[in-house]
Each structure stands twice: as structure tokens, then as C-alpha cells.
mmCIF file of C-alpha atoms and ligand atoms in Angstrom:
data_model
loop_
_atom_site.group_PDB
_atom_site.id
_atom_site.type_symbol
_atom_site.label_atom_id
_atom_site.label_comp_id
_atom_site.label_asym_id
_atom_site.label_seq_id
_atom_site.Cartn_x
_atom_site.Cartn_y
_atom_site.Cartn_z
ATOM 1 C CA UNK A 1 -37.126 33.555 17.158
ATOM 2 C CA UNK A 2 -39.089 30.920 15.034
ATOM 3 C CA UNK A 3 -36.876 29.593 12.603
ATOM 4 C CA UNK A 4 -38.939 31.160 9.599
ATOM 5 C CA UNK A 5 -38.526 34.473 11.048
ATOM 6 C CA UNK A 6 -34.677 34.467 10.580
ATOM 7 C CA UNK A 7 -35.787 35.225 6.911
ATOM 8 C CA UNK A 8 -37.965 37.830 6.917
ATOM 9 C CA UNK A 9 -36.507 41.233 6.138
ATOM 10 C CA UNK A 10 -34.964 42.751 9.842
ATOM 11 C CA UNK A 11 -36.713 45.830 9.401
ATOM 12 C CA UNK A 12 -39.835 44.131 9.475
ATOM 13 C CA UNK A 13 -40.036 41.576 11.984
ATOM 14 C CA UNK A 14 -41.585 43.902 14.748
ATOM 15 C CA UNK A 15 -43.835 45.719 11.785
ATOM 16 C CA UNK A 16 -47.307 46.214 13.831
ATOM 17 C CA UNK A 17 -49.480 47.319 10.993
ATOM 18 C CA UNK A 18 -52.353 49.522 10.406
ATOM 19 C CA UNK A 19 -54.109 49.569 13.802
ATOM 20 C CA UNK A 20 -57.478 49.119 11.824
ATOM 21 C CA UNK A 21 -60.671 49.808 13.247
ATOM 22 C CA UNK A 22 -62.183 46.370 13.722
ATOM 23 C CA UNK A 23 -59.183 45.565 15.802
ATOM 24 C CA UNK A 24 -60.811 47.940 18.758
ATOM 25 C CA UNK A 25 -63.933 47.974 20.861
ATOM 26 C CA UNK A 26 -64.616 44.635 21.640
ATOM 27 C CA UNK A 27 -67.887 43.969 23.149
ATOM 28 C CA UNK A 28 -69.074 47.536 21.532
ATOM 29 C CA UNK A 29 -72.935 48.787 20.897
ATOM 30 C CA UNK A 30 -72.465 51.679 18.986
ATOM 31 C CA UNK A 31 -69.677 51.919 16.349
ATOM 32 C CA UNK A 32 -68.682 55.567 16.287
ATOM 33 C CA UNK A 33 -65.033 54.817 15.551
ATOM 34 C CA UNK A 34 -64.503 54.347 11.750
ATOM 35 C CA UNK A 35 -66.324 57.161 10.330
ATOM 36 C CA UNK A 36 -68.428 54.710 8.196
ATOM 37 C CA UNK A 37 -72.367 55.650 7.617
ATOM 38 C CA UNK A 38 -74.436 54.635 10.636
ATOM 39 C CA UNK A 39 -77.367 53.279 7.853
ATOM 40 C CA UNK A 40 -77.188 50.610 5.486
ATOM 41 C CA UNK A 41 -77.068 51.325 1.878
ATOM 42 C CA UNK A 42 -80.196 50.811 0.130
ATOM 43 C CA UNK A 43 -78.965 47.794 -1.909
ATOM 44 C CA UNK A 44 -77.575 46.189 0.925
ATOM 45 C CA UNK A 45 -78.533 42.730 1.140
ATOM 46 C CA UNK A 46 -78.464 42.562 4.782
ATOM 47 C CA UNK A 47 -74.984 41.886 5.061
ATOM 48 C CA UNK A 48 -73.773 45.436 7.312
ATOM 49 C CA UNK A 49 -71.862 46.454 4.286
ATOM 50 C CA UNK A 50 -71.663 49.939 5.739
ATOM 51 C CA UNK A 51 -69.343 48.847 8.282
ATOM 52 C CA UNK A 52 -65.893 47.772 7.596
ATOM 53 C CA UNK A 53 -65.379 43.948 7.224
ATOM 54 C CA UNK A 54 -63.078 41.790 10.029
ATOM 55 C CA UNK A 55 -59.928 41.631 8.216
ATOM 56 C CA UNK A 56 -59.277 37.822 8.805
ATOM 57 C CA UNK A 57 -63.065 36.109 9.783
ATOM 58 C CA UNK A 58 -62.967 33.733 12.086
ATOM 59 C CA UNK A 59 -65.795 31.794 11.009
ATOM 60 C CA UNK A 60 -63.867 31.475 7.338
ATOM 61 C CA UNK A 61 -60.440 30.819 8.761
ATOM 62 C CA UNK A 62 -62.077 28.122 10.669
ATOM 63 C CA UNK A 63 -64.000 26.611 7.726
ATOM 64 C CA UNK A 64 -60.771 26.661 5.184
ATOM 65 C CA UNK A 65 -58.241 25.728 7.945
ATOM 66 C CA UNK A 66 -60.775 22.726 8.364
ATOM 67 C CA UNK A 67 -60.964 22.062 4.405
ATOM 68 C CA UNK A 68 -57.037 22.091 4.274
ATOM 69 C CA UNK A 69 -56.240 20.304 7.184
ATOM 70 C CA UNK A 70 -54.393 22.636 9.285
ATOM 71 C CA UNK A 71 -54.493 24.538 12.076
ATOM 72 C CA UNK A 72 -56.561 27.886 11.902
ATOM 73 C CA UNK A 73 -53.864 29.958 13.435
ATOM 74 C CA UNK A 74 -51.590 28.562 9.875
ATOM 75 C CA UNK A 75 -54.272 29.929 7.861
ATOM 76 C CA UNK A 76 -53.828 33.653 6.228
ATOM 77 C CA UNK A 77 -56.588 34.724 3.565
ATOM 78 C CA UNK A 78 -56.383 36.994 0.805
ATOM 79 C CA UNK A 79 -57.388 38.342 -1.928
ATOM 80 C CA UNK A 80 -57.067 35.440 -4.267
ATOM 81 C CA UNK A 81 -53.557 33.417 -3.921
ATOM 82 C CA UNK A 82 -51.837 36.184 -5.750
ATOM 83 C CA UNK A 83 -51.989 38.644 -2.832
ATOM 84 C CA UNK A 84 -50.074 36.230 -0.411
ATOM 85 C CA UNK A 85 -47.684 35.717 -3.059
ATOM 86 C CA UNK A 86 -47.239 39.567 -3.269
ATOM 87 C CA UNK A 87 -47.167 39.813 0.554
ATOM 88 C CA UNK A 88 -44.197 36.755 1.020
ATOM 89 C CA UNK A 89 -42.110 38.786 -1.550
ATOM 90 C CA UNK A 90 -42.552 42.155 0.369
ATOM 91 C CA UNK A 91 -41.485 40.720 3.689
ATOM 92 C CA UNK A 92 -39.069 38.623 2.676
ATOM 93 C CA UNK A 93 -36.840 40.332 -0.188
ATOM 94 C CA UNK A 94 -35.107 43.493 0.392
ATOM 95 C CA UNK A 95 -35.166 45.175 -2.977
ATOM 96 C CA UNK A 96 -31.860 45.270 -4.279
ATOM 97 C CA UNK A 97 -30.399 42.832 -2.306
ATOM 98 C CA UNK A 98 -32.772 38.807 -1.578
ATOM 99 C CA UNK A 99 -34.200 36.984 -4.880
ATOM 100 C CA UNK A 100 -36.565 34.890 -5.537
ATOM 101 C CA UNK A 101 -36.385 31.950 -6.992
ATOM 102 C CA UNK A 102 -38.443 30.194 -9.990
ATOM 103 C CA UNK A 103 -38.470 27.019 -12.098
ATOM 104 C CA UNK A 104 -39.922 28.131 -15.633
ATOM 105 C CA UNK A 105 -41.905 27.064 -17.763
ATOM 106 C CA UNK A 106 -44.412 28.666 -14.769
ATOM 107 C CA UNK A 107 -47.225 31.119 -13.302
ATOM 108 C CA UNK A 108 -46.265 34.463 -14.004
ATOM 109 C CA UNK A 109 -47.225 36.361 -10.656
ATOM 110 C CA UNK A 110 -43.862 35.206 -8.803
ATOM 111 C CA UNK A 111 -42.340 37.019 -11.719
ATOM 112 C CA UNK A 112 -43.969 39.741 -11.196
ATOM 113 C CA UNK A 113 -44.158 40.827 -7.877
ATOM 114 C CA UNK A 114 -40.431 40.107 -7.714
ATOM 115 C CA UNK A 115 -39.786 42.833 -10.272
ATOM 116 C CA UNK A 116 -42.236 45.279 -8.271
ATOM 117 C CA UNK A 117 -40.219 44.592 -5.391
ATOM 118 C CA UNK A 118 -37.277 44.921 -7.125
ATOM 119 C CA UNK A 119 -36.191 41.714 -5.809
ATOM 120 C CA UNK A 120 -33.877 40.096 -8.183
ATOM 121 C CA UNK A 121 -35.455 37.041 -10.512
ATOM 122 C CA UNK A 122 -33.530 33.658 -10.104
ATOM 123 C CA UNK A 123 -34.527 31.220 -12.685
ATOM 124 C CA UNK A 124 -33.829 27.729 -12.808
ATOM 125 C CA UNK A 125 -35.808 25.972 -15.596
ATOM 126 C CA UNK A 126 -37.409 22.682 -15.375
ATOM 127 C CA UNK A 127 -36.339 19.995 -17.257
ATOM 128 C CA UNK A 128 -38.179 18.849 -20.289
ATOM 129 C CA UNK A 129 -37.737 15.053 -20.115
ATOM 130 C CA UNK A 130 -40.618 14.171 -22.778
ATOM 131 C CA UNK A 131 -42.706 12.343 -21.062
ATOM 132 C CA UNK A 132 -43.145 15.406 -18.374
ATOM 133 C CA UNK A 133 -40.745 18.366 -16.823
ATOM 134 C CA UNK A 134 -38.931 17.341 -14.073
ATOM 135 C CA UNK A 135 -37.563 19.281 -11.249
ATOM 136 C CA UNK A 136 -33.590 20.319 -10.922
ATOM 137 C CA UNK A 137 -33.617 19.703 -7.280
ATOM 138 C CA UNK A 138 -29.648 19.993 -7.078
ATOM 139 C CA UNK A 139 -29.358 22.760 -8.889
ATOM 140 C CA UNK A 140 -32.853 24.939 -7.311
ATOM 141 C CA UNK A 141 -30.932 24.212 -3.871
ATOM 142 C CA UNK A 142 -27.719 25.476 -4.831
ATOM 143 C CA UNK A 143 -28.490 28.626 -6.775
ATOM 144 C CA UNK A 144 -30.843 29.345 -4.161
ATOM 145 C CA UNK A 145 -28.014 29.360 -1.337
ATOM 146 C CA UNK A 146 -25.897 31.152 -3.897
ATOM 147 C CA UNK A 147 -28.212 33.815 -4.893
ATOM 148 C CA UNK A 148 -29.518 34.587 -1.954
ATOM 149 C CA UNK A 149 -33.075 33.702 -2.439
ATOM 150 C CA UNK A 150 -35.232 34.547 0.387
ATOM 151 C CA UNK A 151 -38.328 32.471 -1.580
ATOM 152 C CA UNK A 152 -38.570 29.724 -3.924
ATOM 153 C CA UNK A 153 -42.000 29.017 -5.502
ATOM 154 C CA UNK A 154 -42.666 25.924 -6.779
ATOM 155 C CA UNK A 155 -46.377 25.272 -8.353
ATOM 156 C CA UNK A 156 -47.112 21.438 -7.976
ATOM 157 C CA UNK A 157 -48.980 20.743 -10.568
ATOM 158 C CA UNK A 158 -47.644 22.694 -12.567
ATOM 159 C CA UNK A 159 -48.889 25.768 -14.256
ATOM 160 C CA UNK A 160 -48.580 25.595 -17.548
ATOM 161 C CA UNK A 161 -46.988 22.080 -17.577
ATOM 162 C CA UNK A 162 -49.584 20.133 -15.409
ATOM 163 C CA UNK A 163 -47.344 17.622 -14.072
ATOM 164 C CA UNK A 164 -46.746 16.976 -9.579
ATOM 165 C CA UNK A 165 -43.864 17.203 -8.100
ATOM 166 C CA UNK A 166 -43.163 13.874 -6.129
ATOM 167 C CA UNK A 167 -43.490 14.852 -2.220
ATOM 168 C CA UNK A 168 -39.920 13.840 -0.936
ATOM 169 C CA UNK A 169 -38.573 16.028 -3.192
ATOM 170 C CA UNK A 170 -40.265 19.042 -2.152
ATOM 171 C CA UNK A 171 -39.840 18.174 1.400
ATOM 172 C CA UNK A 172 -36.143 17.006 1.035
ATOM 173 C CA UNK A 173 -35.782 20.846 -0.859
ATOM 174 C CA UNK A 174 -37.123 22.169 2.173
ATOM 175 C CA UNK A 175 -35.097 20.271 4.667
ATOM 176 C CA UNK A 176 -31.999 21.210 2.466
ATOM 177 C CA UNK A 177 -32.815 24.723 2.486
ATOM 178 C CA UNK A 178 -34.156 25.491 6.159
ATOM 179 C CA UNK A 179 -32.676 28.492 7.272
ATOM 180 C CA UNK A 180 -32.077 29.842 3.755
ATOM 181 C CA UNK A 181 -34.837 30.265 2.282
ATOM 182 C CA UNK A 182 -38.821 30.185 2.420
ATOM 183 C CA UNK A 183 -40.368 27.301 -0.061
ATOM 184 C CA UNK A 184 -43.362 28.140 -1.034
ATOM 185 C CA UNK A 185 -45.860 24.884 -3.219
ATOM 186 C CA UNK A 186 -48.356 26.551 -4.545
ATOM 187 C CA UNK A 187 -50.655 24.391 -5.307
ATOM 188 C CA UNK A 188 -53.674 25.666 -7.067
ATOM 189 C CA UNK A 189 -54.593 22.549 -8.932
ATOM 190 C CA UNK A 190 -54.237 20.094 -6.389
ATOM 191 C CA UNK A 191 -57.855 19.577 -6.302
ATOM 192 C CA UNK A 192 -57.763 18.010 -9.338
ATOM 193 C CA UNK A 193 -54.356 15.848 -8.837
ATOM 194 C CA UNK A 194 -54.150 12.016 -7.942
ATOM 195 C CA UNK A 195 -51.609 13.070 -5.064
ATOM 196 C CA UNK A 196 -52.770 15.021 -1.628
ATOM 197 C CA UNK A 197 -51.909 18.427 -0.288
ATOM 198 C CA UNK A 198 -48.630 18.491 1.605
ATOM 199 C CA UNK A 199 -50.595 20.389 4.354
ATOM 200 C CA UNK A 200 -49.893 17.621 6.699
ATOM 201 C CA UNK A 201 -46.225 18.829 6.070
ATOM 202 C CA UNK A 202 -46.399 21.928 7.573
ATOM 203 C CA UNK A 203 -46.102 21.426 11.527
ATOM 204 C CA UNK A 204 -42.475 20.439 12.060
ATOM 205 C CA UNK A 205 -41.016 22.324 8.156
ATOM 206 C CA UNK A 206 -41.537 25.985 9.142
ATOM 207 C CA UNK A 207 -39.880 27.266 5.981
ATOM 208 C CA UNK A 208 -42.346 25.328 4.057
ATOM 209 C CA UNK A 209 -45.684 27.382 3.352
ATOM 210 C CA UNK A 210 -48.371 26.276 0.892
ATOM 211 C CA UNK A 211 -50.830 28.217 -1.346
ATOM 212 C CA UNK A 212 -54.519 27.147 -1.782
ATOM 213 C CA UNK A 213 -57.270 29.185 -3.745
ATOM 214 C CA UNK A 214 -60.925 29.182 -4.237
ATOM 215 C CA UNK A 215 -61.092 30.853 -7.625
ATOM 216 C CA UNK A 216 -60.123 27.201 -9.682
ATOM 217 C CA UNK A 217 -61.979 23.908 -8.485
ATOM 218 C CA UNK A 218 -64.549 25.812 -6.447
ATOM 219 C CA UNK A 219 -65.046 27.912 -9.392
ATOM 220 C CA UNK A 220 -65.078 31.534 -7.349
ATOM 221 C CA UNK A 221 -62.327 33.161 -9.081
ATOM 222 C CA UNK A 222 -64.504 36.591 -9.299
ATOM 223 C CA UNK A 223 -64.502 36.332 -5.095
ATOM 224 C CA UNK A 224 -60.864 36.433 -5.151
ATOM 225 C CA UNK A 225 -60.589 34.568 -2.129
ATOM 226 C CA UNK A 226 -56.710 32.477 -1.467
ATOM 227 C CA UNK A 227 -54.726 31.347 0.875
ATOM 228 C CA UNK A 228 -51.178 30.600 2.571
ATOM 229 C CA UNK A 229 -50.972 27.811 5.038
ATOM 230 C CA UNK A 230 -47.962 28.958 6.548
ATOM 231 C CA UNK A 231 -45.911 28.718 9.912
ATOM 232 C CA UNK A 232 -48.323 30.605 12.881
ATOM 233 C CA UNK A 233 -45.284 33.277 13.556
ATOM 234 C CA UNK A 234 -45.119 34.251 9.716
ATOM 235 C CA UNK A 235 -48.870 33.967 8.961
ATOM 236 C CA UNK A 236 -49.409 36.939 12.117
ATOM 237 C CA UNK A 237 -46.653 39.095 10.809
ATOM 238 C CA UNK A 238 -47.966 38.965 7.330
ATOM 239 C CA UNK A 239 -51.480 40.312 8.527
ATOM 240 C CA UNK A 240 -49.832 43.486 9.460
ATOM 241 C CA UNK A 241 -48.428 43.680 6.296
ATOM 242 C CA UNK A 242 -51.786 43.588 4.788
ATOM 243 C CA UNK A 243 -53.860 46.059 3.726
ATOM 244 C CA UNK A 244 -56.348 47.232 6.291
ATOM 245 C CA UNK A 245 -59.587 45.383 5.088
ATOM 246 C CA UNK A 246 -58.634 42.901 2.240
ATOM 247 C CA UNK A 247 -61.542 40.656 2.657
ATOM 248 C CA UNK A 248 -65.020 41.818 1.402
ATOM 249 C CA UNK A 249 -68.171 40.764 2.929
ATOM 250 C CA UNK A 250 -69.810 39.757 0.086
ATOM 251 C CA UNK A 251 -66.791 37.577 -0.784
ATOM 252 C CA UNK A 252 -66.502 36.293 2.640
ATOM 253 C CA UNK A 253 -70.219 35.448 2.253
ATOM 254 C CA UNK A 254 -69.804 33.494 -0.867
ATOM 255 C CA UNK A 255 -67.005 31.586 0.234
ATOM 256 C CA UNK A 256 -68.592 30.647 3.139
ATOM 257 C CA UNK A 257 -71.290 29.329 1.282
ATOM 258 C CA UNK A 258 -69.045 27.993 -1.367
ATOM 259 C CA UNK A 259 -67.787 25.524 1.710
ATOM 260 C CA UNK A 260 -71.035 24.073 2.609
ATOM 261 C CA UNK A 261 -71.468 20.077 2.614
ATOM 262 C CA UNK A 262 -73.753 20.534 -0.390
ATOM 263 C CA UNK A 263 -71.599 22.906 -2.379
ATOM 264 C CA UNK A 264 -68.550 20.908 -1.607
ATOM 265 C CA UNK A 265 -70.134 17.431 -2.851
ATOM 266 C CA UNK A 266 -71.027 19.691 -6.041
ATOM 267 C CA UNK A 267 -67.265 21.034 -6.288
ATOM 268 C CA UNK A 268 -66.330 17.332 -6.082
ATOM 269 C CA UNK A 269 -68.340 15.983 -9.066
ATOM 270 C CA UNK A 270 -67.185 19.074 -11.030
ATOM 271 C CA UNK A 271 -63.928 17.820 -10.457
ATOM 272 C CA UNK A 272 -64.605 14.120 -11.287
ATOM 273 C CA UNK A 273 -65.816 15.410 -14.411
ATOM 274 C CA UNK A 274 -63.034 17.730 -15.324
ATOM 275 C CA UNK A 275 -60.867 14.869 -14.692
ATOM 276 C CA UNK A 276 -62.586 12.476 -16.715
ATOM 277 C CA UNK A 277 -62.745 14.855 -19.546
ATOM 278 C CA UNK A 278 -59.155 16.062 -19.218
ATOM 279 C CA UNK A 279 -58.360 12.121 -20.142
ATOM 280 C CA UNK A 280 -60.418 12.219 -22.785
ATOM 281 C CA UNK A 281 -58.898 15.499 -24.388
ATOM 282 C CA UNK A 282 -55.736 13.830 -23.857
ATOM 283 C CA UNK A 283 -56.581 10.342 -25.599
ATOM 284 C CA UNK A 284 -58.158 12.798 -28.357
ATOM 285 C CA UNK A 285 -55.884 15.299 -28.778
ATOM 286 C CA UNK A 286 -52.846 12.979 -28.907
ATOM 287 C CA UNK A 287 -54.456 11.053 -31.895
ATOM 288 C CA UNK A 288 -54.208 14.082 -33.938
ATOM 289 C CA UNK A 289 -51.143 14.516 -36.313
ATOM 290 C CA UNK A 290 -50.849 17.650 -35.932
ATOM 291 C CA UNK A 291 -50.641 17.097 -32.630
ATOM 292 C CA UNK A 292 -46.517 16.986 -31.655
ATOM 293 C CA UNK A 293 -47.589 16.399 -27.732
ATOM 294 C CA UNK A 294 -49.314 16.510 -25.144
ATOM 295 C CA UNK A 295 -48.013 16.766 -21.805
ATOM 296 C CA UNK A 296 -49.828 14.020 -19.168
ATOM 297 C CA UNK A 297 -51.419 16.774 -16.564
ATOM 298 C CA UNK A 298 -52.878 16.749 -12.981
ATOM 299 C CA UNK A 299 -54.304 19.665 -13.505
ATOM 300 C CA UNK A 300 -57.965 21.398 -15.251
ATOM 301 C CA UNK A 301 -55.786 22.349 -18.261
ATOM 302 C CA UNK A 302 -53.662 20.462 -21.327
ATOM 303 C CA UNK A 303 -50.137 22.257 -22.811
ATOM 304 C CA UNK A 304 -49.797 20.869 -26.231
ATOM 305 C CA UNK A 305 -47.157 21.232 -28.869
ATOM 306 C CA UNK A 306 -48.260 21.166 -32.242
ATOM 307 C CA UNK A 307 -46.733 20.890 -35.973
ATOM 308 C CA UNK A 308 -48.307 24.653 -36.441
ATOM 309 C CA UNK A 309 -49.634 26.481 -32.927
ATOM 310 C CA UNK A 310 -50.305 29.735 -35.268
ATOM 311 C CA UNK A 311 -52.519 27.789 -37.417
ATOM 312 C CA UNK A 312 -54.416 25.672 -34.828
ATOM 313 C CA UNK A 313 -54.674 29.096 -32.737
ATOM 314 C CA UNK A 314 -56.437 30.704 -35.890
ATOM 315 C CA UNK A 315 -58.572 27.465 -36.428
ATOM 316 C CA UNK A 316 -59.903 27.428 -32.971
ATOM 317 C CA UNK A 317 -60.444 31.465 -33.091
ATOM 318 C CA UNK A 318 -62.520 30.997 -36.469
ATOM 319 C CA UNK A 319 -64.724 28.543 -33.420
ATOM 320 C CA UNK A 320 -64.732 31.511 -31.256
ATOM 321 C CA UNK A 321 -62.764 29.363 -28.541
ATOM 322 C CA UNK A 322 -59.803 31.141 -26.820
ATOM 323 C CA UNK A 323 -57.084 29.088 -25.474
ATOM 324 C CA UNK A 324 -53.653 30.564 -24.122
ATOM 325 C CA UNK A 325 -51.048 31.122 -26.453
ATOM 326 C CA UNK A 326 -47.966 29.387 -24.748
ATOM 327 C CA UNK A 327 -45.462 30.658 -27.914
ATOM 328 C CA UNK A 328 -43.664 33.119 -26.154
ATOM 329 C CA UNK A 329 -43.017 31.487 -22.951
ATOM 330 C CA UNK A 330 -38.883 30.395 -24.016
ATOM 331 C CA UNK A 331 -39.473 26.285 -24.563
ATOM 332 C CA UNK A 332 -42.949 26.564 -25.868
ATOM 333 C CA UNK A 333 -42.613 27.868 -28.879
ATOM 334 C CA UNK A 334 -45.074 25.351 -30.182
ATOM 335 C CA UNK A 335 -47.514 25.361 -27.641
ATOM 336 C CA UNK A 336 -50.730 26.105 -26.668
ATOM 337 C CA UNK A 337 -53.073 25.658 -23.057
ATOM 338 C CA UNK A 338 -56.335 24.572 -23.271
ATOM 339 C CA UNK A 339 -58.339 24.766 -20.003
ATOM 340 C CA UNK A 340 -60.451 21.202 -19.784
ATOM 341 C CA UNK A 341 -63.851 23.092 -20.432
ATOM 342 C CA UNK A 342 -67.442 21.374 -20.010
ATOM 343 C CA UNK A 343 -67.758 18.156 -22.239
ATOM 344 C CA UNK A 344 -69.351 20.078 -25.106
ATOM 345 C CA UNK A 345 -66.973 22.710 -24.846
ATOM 346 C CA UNK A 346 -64.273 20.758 -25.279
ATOM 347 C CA UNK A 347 -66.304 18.722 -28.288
ATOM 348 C CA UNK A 348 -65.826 22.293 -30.065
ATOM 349 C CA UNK A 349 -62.119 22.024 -29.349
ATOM 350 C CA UNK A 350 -61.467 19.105 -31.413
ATOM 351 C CA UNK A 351 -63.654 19.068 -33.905
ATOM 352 C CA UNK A 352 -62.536 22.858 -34.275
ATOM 353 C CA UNK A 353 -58.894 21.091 -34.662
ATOM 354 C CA UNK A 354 -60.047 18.627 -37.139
ATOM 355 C CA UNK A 355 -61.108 21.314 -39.562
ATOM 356 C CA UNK A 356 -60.857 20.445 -42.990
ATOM 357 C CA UNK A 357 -59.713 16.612 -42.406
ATOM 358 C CA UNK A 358 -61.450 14.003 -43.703
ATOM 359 C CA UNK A 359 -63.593 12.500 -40.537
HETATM 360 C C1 PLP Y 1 -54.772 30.450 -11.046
HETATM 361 C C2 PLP Y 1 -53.567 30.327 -10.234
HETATM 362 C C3 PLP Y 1 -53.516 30.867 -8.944
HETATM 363 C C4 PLP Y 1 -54.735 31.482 -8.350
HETATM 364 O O1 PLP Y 1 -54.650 32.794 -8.113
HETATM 365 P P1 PLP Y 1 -55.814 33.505 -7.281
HETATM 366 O O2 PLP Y 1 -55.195 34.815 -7.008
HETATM 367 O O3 PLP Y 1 -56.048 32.704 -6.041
HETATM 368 O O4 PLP Y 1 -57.015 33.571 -8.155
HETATM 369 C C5 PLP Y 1 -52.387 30.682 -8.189
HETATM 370 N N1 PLP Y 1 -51.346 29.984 -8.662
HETATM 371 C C6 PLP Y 1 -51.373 29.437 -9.886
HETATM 372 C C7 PLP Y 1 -50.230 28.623 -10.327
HETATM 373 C C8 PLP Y 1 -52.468 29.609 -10.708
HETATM 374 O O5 PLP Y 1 -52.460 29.074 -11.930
#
């Protein structure tokens, strides 16, 4: 057995799936199999929307597996990032019994589809050093043995905090905790980071498994198309667990086109320009006194602390800009996230901050 398969759930390791339609026929002519309408709709574009769609498209897997740097077979797609993290939890926790393990402050989803799955929540907060949140390494790896978690999800950088983790200490996790449990980096921001993917990571960790998305630096996040770079044993068994036909065409379309040399080169001045910005918010947002912090981030996005979060919530409502309301996430009582917006967009942030200061 592949090492990663030791901790998947025993009852599922031979689990063959939904034998869907496109996975017969072959070389076929005429598609009587699927009971779908031999004629296009009317407002089909000319994308064969009246068939079903290939539930993993080669020509996609090829393109992303090329973008991240890994092998196709590695690559699983989804609907967004969130459905892969749904999927690991399913195969891996039996309810009841596995957990998963978390490092608050930190994305919610992980949360949550270890309470559908009734897979017990293991939290193991990060440490607020100032300057940053740090990772408990020790402590992760032991109450992860302890506590029988089958995943650990760390989110590098951070969501909400912004900062990377350093990569020997993910892969040293990993290394520690190989044959206990699956570590999962999700890294959703790492387009916009200083440090690489740990893709290159993958062949030779097989407990290690990364998460990649299209819906944040490519700006498709109404295509809802993510990934899991993951070992080639797991990825296959988690396709069965899949629904039957997760992909759309028209999403499959879009990201397709979405990964085009001129599209990319677009995506990569966006980014440029976020990251400039996010500097400048930073620089700005720091010089205000009612500013307490702001946390340095590798990511599109900015958690402050300030003097009064209620009032500089209702000041930037009165601009008609929504941020996210960090105050009851335990440790941010003070704090706010502001995605980095377009340069005038972020112009209304402050100067909807500086309201009623002398300039
Ligand atoms: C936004 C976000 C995702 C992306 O989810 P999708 O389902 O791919 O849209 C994943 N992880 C984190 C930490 C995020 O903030």
C-alpha cells in the first residue's frame, strides 16, 4: 500500500465510485447512454452542454499540473479548493473516532467540514509573537499523534493573518508526522507571497498534499475551480469519492482560458499591483493612531487591530466599503480584514479612516 493510504478510512480504500457515464464508450458515435437530450439547448454557446461534462479534463489537468509544477496524475480538480478540503475530511476521518487538526486564528472551511463529518476539531492556536503568528510546531505534532488526527491543515500565508510559514518547518512537520497523519498547506495566497509553492515537495512526502485555487489571483472565484496536488494513489481514490460530474463546462472553459500566456501575463501584473498596493496600505494604515497594528502579510488582504474596530467598521460602512469583521474570531477582538482592493479602492479605505481628522 502507498504510505498515504495507511490513513485513509479502511472502509474506503477499495471505494470504486459512481460508475458515471463518461467513464464508458470510448471511441463512441452516438451517445445513447446517459439519458441526456440528443440537441443542444438553444442558448448553448457551442460548448455540448447537453451532454454530461468529463469529470476530471485532461486538457485542464494538463494545463494546471503544468502551472503548479507537478505531475498531472498529482493533480485532482474541484469545485473551488473547498470541495477537496471536504473530500480529504470524508476519506480520511471516521466520524466519531479521527480529528482534524487546525492552527487558529484561520479559514473556516476545515472547521466546518470537520463538524459535518463529525470528525472531532483539534485546535492548536498560533502564536501571536507581535511582529507576526508563528507556528507551534512541537505542540501541532504532538497533539496530532495524541488526538488522532487523520489531517492537519495548515494555510501558508495565512488566512486571516497573512504571514508564510518557513518551508523546513512544514516539511520537517510532515517528516515528523508520516504515517500519522495527512498535512495538508493550503496555500491560496501563494501567488501573491515572496516564497514559492512547496509543489516541488510533493514526490518523495506522500502525506504532504497542497491546495491551489483559481478563484483569488486569477480572479475566477464565480468558476469555482481548485485544486489538491496530492500523492497519485490518494488523488485516484478521491475521484471516486466525488460527485459524478463536479466540473462544469463552462467553468472548465473559462479556466482554460484563464491559463492562456496572455491571461497569465495579465494575472501577473494584477498581482504586482496588489502587492505594491498591499505595501502601501500597510505604510498607510500603520501611520494612523488609531491604528494598534497591522500584521506584515504575503497575502491580497491586511488584519489590523485598532483602538476602536466598531467605530472604524461604522466609519468605513458610512463609505459603503465592507471589510470582514475579525471581532469574533477568539484573539481578534480588535480586528478587522481588509482585502488589498484596486488603488482607488483602497484610497476610499483610508481616507474613509481618516474621517473627521485634521488632514
Ligand atoms: C479563499 C480561500 C480558499 C479558496 O477556496 P475556493 O473554494 O477555491 O474558492 C481556500 N483556502 C483559503 C485559506 C482561502 O482563503
Amino acid at each position: 500500500m502507498s504510505g498515504v493510504l495507511s490513513l485513509v478510512r479502511e472502509d474506503l480504500r477499495e471505494f470504486a465510485g459512481y460508475a458515471s457515464a463518461r467513464r464508458e464508450g470510448g471511441e463512441g458515435r452516438v451517445w445513447l447512454n446517459a439519458n441526456e437530450s440528443p440537441w443542444p439547448n438553444a442558448a448553448d454557446p457551442g460548448l455540448d452542454l447537453h451532454r454530461y461534462p468529463d469529470p476530471q479534463p485532461d486538457a485542464l489537468r494538463e494545463r494546471l499540473a503544468a502551472l503548479y509544477g507537478v505531475a498531472p496524475e498529482r493533480v485532482l480538480i474541484g469545485r473551488g479548493s473547498d470541495e477537496a478540503i471536504d473530500l480529504l475530511v470524508r476519506l480520511l476521518c471516521r466520524p466519531g473516532r479521527d480529528a482534524v487538526l487546525v492552527t487558529p486564528p484561520v479559514f473556516g472551511m476545515y472547521a466546518v467540514s470537520a463538524r459535518l463529518q463529525g470528525a472531532a476539531l483539534v485546535e492548536v492556536p498560533l502564536r501571536d509573537r507581535g511582529a507576526g503568528f508563528a507556528l507551534e510546531s512541537d505542540a501541532v505534532a504532538e497533539a496530532a499523534v495524541s488526538r488522532k488526527a487523520r489531517l492537519v491543515f495548515l494555510c501558508s500565508p495565512g488566512n486571516p493573518t497573512g504571514q508564510s510559514l518557513a518551508r523546513d518547518e512544514v516539511l520537517a512537520l510532515a517528516r515528523r508526522l508520516a504515517g500519522y497523519s495527512l498535512v495538508v498547506l493550503d496555500e491560496a495566497y501563494v501567488e501573491y507571497a515572496d516564497s514559492p509553492s512547496l509543489a516541488d515537495a510533493l514526490v518523495g512526502q506522500s502525506n504532504l498534499a497542497i491546495l491551489r485555487t483559481l478563484s483569488k489571483a486569477h480572479g475566477l472565484a464565480a468558476a469555482r475551480i481548485g485544486c489538491l496536488l496530492a500523492d497519485p494513489a490518494l488523488v485516484a481514490l478521491l475521484r471516486n469519492c466525488q460527485a459524478p460530474y463536479p466540473l462544469p463546462s463552462p467553468s472548465v472553459q473559462l479556466a482554460l482560458s484563464a491559463l492562456s500566456e496572455a491571461a497569465l501575463s495579465r494575472t501577473r501584473e494584477r498581482v504586482a499591483s496588489v502587492r505594491a498596493e498591499r505595501e502601501r496600505l500597510y505604510r498607510e494604515l500603520a501611520a494612523l493612531p488609531e491604528v494598534r497594528r497591522v500584521y506584515p502579510s504575503q497575502g491580497n488582504f491586511l488584519l489590523v487591530r485598532f483602538a476602536d474596530a466598531g467605530e472604524a467598521l461604522r466609519r468605513l460602512r458610512a463609505a459603503a466599503v465592507v471589510v470582514r469583521d475579525m471581532r469574533a474570531t477568539p484573539g481578534l477582538g480588535d480586528a478587522l480584514r481588509i482585502s488589498i482592493g484596486r488603488p482607488e479602492e483602497n484610497d476610499l479605505v483610508l481616507a474613509a479612516l481618516r474621517v473627521g481628522r485634521p488632514a
